[in-house]
mmCIF file of C-alpha atoms in Angstrom:
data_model
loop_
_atom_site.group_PDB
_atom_site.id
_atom_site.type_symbol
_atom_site.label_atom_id
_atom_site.label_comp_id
_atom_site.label_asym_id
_atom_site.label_seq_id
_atom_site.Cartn_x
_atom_site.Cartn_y
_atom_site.Cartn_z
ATOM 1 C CA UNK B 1394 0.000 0.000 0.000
ATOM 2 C CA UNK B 1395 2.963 2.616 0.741
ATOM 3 C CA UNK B 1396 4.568 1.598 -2.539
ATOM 4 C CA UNK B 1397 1.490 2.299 -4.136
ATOM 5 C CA UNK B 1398 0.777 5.605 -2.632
ATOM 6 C CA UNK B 1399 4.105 6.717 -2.854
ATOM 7 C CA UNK B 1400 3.757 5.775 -7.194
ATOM 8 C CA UNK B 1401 0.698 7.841 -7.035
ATOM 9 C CA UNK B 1402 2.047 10.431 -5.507
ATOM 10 C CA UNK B 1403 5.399 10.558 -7.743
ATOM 11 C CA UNK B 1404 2.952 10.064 -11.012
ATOM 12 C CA UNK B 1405 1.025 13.435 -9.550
ATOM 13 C CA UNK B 1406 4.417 14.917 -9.002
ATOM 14 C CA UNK B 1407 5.446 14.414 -12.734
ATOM 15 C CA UNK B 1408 2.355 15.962 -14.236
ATOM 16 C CA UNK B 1409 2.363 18.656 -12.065
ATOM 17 C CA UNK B 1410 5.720 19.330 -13.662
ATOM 18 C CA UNK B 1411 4.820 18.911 -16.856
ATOM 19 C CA UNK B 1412 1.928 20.678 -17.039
ATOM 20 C CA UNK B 1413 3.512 23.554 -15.153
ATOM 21 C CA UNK B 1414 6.197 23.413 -17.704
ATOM 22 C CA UNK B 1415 3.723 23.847 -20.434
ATOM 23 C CA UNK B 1416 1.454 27.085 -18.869
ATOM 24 C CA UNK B 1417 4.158 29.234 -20.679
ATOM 25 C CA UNK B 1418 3.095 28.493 -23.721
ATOM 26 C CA UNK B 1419 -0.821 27.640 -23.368
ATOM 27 C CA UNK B 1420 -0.901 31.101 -21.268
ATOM 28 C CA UNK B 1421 0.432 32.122 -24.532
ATOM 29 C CA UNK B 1422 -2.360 30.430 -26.444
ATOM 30 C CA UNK B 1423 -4.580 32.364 -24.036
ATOM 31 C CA UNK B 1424 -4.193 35.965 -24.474
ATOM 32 C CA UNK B 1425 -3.400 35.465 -28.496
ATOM 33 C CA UNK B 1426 -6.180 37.559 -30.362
ATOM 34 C CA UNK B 1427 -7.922 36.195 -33.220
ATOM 35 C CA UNK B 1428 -6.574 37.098 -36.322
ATOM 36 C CA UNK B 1429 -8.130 39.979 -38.539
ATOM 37 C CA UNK B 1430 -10.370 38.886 -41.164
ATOM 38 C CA UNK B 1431 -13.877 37.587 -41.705
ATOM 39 C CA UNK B 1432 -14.956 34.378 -40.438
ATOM 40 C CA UNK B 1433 -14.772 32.328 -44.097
ATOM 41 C CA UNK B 1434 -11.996 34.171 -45.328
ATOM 42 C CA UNK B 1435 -12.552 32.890 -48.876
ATOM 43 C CA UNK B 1436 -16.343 33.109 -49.523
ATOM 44 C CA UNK B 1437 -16.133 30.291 -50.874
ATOM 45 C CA UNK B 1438 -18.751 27.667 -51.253
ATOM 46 C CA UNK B 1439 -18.880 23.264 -52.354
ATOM 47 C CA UNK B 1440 -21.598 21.633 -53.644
ATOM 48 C CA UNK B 1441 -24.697 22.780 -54.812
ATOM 49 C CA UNK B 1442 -28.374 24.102 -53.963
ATOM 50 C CA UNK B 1443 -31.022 21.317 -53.421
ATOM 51 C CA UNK B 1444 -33.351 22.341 -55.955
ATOM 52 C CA UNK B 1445 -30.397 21.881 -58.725
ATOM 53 C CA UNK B 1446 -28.993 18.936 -57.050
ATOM 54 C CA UNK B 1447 -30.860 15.952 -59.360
ATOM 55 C CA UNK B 1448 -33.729 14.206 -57.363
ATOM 56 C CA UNK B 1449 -33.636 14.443 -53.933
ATOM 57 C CA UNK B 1450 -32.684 10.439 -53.194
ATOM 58 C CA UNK B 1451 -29.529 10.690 -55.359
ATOM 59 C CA UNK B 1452 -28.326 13.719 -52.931
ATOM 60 C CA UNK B 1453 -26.147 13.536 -50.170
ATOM 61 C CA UNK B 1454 -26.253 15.547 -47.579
ATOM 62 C CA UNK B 1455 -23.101 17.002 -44.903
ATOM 63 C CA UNK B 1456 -23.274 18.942 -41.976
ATOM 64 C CA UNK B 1457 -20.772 20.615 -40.565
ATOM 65 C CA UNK B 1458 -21.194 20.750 -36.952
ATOM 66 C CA UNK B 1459 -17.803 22.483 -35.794
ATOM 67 C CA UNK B 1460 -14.577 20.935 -34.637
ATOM 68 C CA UNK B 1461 -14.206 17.372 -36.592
ATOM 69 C CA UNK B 1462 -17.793 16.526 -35.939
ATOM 70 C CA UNK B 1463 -19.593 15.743 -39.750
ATOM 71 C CA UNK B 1464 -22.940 14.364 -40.490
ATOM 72 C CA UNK B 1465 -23.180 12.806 -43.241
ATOM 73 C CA UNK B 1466 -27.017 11.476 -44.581
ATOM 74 C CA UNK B 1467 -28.470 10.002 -47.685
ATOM 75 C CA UNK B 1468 -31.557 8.526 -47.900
ATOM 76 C CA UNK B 1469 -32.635 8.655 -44.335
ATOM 77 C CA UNK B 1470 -29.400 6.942 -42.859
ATOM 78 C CA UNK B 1471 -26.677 8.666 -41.332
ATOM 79 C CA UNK B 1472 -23.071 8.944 -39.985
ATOM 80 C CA UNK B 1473 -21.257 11.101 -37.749
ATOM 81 C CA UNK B 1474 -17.441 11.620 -37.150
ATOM 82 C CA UNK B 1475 -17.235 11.912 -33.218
ATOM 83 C CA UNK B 1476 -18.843 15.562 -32.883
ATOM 84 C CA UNK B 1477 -17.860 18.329 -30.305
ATOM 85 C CA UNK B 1478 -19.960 20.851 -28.529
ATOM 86 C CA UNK B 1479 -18.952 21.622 -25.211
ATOM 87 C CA UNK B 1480 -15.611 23.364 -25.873
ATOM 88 C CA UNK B 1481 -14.366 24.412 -21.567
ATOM 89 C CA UNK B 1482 -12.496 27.616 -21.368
ATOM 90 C CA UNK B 1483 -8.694 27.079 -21.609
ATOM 91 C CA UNK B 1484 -8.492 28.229 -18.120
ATOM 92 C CA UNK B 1485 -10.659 25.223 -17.238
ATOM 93 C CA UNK B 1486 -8.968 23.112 -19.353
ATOM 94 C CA UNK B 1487 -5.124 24.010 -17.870
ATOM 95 C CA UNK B 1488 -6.884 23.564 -14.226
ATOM 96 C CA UNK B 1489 -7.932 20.392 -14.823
ATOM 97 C CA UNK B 1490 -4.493 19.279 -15.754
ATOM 98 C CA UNK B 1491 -3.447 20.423 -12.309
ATOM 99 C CA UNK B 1492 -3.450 17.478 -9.559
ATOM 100 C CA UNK B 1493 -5.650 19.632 -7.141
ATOM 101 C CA UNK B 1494 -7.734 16.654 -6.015
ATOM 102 C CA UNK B 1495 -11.723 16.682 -8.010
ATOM 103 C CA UNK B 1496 -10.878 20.493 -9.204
ATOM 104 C CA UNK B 1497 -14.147 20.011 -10.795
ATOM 105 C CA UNK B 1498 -12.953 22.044 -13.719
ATOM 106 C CA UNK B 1499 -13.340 19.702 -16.132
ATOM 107 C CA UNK B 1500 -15.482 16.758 -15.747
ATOM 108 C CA UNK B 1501 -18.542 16.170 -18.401
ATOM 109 C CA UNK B 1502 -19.763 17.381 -21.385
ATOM 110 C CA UNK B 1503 -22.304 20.075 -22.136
ATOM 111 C CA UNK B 1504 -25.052 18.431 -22.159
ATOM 112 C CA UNK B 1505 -27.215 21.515 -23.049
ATOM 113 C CA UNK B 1506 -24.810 22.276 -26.167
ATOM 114 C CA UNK B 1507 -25.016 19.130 -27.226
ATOM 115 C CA UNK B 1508 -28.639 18.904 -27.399
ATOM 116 C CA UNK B 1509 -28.896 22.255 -28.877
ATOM 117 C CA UNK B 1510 -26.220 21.816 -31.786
ATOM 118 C CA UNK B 1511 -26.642 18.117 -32.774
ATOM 119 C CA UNK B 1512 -29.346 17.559 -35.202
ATOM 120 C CA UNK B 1513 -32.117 15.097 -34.892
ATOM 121 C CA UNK B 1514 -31.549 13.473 -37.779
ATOM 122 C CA UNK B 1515 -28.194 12.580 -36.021
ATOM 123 C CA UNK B 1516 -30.020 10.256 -33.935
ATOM 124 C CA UNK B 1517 -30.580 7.588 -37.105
ATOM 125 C CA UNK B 1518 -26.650 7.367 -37.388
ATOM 126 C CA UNK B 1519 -25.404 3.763 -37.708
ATOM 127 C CA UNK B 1520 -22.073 4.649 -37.315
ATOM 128 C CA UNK B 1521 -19.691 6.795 -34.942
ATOM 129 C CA UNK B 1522 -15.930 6.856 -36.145
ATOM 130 C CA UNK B 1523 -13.257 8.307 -34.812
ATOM 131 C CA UNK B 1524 -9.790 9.721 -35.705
ATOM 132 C CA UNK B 1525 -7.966 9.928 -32.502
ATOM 133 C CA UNK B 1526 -8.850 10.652 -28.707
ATOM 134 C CA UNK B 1527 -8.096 13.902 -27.164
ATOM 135 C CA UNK B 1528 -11.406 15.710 -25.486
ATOM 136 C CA UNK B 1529 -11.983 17.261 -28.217
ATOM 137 C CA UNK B 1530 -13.150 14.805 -30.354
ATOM 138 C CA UNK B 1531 -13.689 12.079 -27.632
ATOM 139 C CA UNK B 1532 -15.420 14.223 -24.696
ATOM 140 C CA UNK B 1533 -19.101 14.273 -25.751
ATOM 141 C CA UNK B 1534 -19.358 10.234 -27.690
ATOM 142 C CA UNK B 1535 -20.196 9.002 -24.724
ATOM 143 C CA UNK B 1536 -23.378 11.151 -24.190
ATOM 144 C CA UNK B 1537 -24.214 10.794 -27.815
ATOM 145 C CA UNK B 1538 -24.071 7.251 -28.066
ATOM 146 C CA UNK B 1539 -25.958 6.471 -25.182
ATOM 147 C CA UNK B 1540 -28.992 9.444 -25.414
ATOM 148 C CA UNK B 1541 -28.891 10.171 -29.019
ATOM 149 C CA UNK B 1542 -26.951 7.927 -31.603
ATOM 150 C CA UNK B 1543 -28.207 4.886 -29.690
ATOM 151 C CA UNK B 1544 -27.833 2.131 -32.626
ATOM 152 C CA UNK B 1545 -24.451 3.693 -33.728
ATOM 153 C CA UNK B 1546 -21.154 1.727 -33.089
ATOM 154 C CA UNK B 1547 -18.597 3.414 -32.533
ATOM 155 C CA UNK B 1548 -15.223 2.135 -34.475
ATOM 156 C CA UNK B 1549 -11.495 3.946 -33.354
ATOM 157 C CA UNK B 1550 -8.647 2.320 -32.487
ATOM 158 C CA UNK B 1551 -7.585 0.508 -29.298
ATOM 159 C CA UNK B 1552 -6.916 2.853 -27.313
ATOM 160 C CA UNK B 1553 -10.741 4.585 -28.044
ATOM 161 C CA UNK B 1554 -12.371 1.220 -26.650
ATOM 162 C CA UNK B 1555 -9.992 1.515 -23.609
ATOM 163 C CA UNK B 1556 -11.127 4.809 -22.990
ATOM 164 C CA UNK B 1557 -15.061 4.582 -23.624
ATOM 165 C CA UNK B 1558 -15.109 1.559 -21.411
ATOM 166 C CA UNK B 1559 -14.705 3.613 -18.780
ATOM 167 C CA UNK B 1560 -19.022 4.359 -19.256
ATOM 168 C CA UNK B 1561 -20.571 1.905 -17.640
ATOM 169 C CA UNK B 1562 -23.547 2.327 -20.374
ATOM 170 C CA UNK B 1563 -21.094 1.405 -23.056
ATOM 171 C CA UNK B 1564 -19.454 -1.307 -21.101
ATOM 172 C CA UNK B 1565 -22.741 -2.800 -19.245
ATOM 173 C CA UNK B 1566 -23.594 -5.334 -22.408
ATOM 174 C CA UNK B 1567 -19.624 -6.116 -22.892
ATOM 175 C CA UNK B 1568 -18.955 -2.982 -25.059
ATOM 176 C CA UNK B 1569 -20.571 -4.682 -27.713
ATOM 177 C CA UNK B 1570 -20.864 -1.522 -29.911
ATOM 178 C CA UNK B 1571 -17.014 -0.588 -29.249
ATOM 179 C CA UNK B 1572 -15.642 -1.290 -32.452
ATOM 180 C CA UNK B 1573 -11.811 -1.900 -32.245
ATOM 181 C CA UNK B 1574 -9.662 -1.511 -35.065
ATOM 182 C CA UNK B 1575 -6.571 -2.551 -34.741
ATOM 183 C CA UNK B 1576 -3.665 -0.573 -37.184
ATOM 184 C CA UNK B 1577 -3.048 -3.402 -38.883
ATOM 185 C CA UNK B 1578 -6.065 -3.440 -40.283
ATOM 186 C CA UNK B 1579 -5.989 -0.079 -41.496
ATOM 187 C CA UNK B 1580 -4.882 0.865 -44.757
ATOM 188 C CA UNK B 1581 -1.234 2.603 -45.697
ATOM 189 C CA UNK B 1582 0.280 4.664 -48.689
ATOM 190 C CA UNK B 1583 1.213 0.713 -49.618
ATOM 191 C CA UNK B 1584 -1.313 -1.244 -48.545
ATOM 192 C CA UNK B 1585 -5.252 -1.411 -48.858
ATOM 193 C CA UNK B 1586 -7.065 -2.550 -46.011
ATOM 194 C CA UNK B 1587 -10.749 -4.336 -46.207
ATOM 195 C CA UNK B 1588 -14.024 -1.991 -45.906
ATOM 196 C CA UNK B 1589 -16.221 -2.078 -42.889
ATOM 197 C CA UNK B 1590 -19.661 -1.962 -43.715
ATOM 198 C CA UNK B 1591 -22.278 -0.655 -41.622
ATOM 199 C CA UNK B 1592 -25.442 -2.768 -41.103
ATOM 200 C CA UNK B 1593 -27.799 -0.817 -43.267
ATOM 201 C CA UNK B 1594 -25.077 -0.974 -45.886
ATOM 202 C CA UNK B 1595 -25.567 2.470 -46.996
ATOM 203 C CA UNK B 1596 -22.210 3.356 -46.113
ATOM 204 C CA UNK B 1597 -18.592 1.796 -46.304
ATOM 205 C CA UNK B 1598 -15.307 2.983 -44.839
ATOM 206 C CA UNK B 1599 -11.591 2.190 -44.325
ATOM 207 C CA UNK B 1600 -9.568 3.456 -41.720
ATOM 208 C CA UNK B 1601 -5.843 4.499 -42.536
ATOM 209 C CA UNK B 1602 -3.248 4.706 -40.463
ATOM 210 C CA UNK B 1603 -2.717 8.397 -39.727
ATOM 211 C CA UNK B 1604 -0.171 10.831 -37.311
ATOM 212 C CA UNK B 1605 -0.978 13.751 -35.167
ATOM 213 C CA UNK B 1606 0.827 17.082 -36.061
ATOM 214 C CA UNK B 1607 2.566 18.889 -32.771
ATOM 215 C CA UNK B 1608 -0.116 20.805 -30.978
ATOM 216 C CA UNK B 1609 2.892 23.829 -30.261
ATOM 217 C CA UNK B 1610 5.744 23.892 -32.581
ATOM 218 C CA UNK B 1611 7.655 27.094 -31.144
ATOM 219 C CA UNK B 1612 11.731 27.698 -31.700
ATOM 220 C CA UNK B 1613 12.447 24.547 -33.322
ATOM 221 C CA UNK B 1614 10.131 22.585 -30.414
ATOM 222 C CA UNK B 1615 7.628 20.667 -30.836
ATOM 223 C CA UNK B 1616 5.026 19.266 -28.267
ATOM 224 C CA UNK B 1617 2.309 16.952 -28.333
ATOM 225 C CA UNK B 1618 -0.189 16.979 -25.591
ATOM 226 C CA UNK B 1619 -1.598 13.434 -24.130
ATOM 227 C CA UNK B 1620 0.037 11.563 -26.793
ATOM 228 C CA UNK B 1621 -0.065 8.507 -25.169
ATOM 229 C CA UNK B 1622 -1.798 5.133 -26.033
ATOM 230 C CA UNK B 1623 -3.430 2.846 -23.702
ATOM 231 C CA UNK B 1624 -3.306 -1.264 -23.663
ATOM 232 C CA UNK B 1625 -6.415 -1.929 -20.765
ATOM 233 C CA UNK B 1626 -9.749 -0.706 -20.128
ATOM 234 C CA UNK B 1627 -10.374 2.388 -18.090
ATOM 235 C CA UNK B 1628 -12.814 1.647 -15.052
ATOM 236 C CA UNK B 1629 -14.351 5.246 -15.738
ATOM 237 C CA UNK B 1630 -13.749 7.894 -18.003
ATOM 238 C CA UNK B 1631 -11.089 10.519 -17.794
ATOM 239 C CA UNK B 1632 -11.971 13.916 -15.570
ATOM 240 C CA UNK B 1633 -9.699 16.093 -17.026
ATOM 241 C CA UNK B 1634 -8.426 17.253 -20.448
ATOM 242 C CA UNK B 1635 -4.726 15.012 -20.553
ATOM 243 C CA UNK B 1636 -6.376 12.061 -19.758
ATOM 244 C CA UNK B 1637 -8.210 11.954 -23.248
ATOM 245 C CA UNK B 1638 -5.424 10.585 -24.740
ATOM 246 C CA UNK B 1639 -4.299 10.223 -28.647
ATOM 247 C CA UNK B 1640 -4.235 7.015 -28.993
ATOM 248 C CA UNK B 1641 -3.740 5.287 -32.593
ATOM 249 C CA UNK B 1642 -4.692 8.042 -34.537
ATOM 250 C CA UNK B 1643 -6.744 7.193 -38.071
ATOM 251 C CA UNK B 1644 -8.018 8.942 -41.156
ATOM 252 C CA UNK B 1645 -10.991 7.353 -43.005
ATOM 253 C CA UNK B 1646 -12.352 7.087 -46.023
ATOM 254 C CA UNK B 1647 -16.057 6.823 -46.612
ATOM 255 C CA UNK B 1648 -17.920 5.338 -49.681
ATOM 256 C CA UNK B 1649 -21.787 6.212 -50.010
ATOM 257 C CA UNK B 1650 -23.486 3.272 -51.639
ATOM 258 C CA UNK B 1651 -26.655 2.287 -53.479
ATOM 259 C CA UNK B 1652 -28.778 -0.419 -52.075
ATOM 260 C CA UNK B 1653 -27.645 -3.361 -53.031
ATOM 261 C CA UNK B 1654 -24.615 -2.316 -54.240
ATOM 262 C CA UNK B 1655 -20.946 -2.068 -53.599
ATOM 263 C CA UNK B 1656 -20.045 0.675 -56.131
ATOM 264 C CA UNK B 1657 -19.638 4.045 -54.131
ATOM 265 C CA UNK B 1658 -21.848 6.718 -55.529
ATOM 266 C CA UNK B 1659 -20.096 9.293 -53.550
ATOM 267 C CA UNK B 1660 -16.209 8.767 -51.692
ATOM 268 C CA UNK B 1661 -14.977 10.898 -48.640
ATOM 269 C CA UNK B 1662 -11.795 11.494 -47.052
ATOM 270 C CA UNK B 1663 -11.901 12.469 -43.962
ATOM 271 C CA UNK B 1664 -9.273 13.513 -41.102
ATOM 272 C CA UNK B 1665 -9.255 15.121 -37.883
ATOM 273 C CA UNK B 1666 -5.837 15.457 -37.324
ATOM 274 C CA UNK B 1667 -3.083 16.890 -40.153
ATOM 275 C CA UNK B 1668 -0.445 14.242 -40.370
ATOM 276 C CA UNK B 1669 2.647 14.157 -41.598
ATOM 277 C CA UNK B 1670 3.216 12.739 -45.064
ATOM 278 C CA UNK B 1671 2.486 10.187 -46.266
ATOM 279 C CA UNK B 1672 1.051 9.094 -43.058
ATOM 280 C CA UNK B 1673 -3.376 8.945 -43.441
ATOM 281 C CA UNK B 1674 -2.265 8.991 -47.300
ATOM 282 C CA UNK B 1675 -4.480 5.665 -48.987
ATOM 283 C CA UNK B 1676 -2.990 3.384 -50.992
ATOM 284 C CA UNK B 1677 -3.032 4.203 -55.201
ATOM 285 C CA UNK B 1678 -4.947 1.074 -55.855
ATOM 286 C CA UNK B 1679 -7.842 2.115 -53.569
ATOM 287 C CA UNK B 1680 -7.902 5.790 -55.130
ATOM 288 C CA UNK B 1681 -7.904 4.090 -58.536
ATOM 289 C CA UNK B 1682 -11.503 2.257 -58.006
ATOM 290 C CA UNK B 1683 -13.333 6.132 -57.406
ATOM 291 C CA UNK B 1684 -11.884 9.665 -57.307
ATOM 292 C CA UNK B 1685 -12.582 11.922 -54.227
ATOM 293 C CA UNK B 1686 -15.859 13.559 -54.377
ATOM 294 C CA UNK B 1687 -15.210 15.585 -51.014
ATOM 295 C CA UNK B 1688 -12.019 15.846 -48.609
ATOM 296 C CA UNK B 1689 -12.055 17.106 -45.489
ATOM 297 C CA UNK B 1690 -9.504 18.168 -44.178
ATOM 298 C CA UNK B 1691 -8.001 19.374 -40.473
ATOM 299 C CA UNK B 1692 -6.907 23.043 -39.954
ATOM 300 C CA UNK B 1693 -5.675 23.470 -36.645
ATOM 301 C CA UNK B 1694 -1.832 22.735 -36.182
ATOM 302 C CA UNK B 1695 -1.696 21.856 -40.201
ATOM 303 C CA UNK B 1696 0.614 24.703 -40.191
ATOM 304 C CA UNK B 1697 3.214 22.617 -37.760
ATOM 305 C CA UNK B 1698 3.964 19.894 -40.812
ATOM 306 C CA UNK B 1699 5.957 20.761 -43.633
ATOM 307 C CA UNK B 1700 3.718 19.941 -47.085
ATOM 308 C CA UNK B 1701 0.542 19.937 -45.270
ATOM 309 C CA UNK B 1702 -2.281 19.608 -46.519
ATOM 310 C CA UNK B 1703 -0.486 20.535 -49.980
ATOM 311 C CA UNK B 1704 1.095 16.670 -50.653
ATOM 312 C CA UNK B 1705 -1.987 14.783 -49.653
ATOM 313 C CA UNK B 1706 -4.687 16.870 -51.890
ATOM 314 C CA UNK B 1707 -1.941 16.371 -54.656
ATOM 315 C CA UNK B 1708 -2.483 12.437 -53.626
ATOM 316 C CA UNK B 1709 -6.409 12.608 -53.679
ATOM 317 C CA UNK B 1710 -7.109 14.799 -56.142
ATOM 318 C CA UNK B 1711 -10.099 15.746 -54.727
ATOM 319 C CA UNK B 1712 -13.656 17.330 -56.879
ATOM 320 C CA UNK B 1713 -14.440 19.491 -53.447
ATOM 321 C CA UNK B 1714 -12.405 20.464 -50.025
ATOM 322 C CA UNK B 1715 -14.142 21.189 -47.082
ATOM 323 C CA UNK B 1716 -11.850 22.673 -44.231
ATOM 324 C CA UNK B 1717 -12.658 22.058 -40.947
ATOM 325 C CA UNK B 1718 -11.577 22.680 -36.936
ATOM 326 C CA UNK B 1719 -10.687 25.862 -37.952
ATOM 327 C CA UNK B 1720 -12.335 27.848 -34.742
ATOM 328 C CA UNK B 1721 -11.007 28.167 -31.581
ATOM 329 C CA UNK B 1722 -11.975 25.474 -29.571
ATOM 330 C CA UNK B 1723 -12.406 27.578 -26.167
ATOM 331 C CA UNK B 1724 -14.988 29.825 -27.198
ATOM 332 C CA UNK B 1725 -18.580 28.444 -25.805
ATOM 333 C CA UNK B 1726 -20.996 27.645 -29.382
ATOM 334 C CA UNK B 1727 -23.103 29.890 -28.386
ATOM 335 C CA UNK B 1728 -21.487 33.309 -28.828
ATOM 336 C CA UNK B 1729 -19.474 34.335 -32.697
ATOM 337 C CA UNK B 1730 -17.277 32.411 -34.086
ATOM 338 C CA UNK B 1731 -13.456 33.117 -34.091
ATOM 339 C CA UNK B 1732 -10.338 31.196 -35.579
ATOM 340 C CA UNK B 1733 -7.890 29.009 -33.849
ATOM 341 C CA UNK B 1734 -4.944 30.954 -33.047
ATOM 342 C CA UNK B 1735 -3.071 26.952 -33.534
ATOM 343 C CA UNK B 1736 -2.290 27.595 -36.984
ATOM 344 C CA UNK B 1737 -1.318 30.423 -39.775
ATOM 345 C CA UNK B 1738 -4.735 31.261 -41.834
ATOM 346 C CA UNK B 1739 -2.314 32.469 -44.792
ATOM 347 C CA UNK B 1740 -0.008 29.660 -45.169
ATOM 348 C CA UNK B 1741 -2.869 27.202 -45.164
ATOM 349 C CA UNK B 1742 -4.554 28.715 -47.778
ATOM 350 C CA UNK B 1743 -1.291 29.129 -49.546
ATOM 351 C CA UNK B 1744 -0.700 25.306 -49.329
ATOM 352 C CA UNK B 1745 -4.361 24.322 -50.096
ATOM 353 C CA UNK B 1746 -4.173 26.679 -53.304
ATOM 354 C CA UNK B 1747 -0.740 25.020 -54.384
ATOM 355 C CA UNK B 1748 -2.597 21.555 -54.101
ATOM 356 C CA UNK B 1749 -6.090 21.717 -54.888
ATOM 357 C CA UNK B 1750 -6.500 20.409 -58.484
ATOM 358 C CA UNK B 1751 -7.169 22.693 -61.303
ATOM 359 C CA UNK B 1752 -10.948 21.666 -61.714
ATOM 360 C CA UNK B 1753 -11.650 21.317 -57.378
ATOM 361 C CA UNK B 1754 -13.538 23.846 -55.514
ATOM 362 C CA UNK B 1755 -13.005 24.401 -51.213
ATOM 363 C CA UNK B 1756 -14.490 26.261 -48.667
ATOM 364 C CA UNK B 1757 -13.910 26.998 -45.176
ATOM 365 C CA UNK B 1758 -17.671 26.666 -43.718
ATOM 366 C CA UNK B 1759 -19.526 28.172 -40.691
ATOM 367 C CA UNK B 1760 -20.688 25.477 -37.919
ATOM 368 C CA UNK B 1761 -24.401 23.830 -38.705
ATOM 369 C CA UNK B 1762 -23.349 25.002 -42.673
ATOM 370 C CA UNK B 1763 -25.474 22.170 -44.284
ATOM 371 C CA UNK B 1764 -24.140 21.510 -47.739
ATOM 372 C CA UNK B 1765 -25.535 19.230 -50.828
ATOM 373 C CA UNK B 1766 -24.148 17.336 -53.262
ATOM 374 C CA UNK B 1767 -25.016 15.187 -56.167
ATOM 375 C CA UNK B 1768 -24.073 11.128 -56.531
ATOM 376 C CA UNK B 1769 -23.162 10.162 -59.222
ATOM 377 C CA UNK B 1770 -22.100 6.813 -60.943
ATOM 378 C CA UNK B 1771 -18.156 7.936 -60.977
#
């Protein structure tokens, strides 16, 4: 018992430490201003209007609901990338890193966001993936699988099962809608991996195995915050911000399909993270079977790779680019939205220009933007 006491206490002792070390710089995160310009700084716009979209059952439609979170829908079924809504102060999130015994800074999600922001139709969604599992993408799942999303599995890698056991909803039947997928069974620059259907086999999708850009890159430094992985099952969830940790991190792609049919009407790429090339990049034989109708792509801490997002649009050759987790993730949904002071606006749009494909459109859209687009045979 005094051995393990005394590991607690030197465990508490090192993460004091570290997160002390790191208050420099997120207390310079803190008082940065956001930078000038207008909230879409391109007024740019994908897809197209509903009425001049074809018939309405060959449409698919994508929200954007801020952060990573995307719902994707087509003919009454859904799927959502884990979404994000309750966004603590810094301040809160900094306490809570600080082993103050329950500081109660940082605990649960919104729940009041979260039912404000996610859409109903979000509730039909048969599947739940995930890129990677800091609180930003991982924080609210819980509450969404369990009050809203209530059919969805949720599929992540290892470490994202390890962590979401810790609800005892999600664990109580087993954790029987904790999809694991392990990395190798994701795809690579060199190697395909198999599709995972979902069970109304409307939608398709293969995780690739993916990196996680430095959150601060500062005087030829880089950091990464909870970059861990764990190997066992958490007996509850995490009450503070580092102990969402990265895990295995994945990009996906996602093939909309007819009924019936294996043939993707409409392909996604989708990542939450930037990583660094050719990490997340699929292999040549998959992008030979359908060119990208729609990537989506990470802002925040892009800016910290060299050739990001540049190389991997050159790769995917994408018809549309939507940019997301752009906005700073401390300011509460409710009031205006203003960018996240992790990355350089300019250079990113300066590297998406260099390689975004002659005939490819982007855009840089609001949170609850809803946007259309048409399926099409290829």
């Amino acid at each position: 018992m005094q051995r393990a006491s005394a590991a607690r206490a030197s465990r508490a002792t090192c993460r004091c430490a570290v997160v002390l070390s790191c208050l420099p710089v997120l207390a310079g995160c803190w008082t940065l201003p956001p930078p000038a310009g207008q909230m879409e700084p391109t007024g740019r716009k994908i897809g197209c209007d509903a009425s001049s979209c074809g018939s309405p059952e060959n449409q698919v439609e994508i929200t954007y609901l801020g952060t990573s979170g995307i719902l994707v829908r087509y003919r009454g079924a859904a799927l959502l990338t884990a979404p994000f809504f309750s966004k603590p102060m810094l301040k809160h999130v900094v306490l809570s890193m600080i082993p103050l015994g329950g500081n109660g800074f940082f605990t649960k999600p919104d729940t009041t966001l979260i039912e404000r922001f996610l859409p109903a139709s979000a509730d039909n969604a048969s599947a739940i993936l995930v890129g990677h599992g800091h609180y930003d993408h991982l924080l609210d799942v819980p509450y969404i699988a369990n009050r809203r999303a209530r059919s969805a599995r949720v599929y992540g890698g290892p470490s994202i099962r390890h962590m979401l056991m810790g609800d005892s909803l999600l664990r109580a039947d087993g954790g029987s809608r904790l999809m694991t997928i392990p990395e190798s069974s994701a795809g690579t620059r060199d190697r395909a991996a198999d599709w995972i259907y979902t069970d109304d086999r409307t939608f398709r999708f293969m995780a690739l195995v993916a990196t996680h850009a430095p959150t601060v890159k500062r005087l030829g430094m880089s950091y990464h915050f909870a970059s861990e992985r764990l190997s066992k099952d958490l007996k509850s969830l995490p009450v503070d911000a580092s102990g969402w940790k990265l895990g295995e991190p994945y990009a996906y792609l996602i093939d909309i399909l007819e009924p019936g049919d294996t043939a993707p009407r409409f392909r996604i790429y989708y990542q939450d993270a930037p990583s660094k090339p050719p990490h997340g990049f699929p292999a040549s034989v998959t992008l030979a079977e359908r060119r990208v109708d729609l990537a989506i792509i990470c802002a925040a801490t892009s800016t910290n790779l060299r050739n990001a997002p540049d190389s991997l649009l050159k790769v995917l050759v994408p018809r549309n680019v939507m940019v997301t987790h752009w906005e700073s993730l401390f300011r509460r949904g409710t009031l205006s939205v203003q960018f996240n002071a992790a990355w350089d606006i300019e250079k990113f749009i300066e590297r998406v220009t260099r390689g975004l494909p002659a005939d490819a459109r982007w855009a840089m859209p609001a949170p609850q933007t809803v946007m259309n687009f048409a399926t099409t045979a290829d």
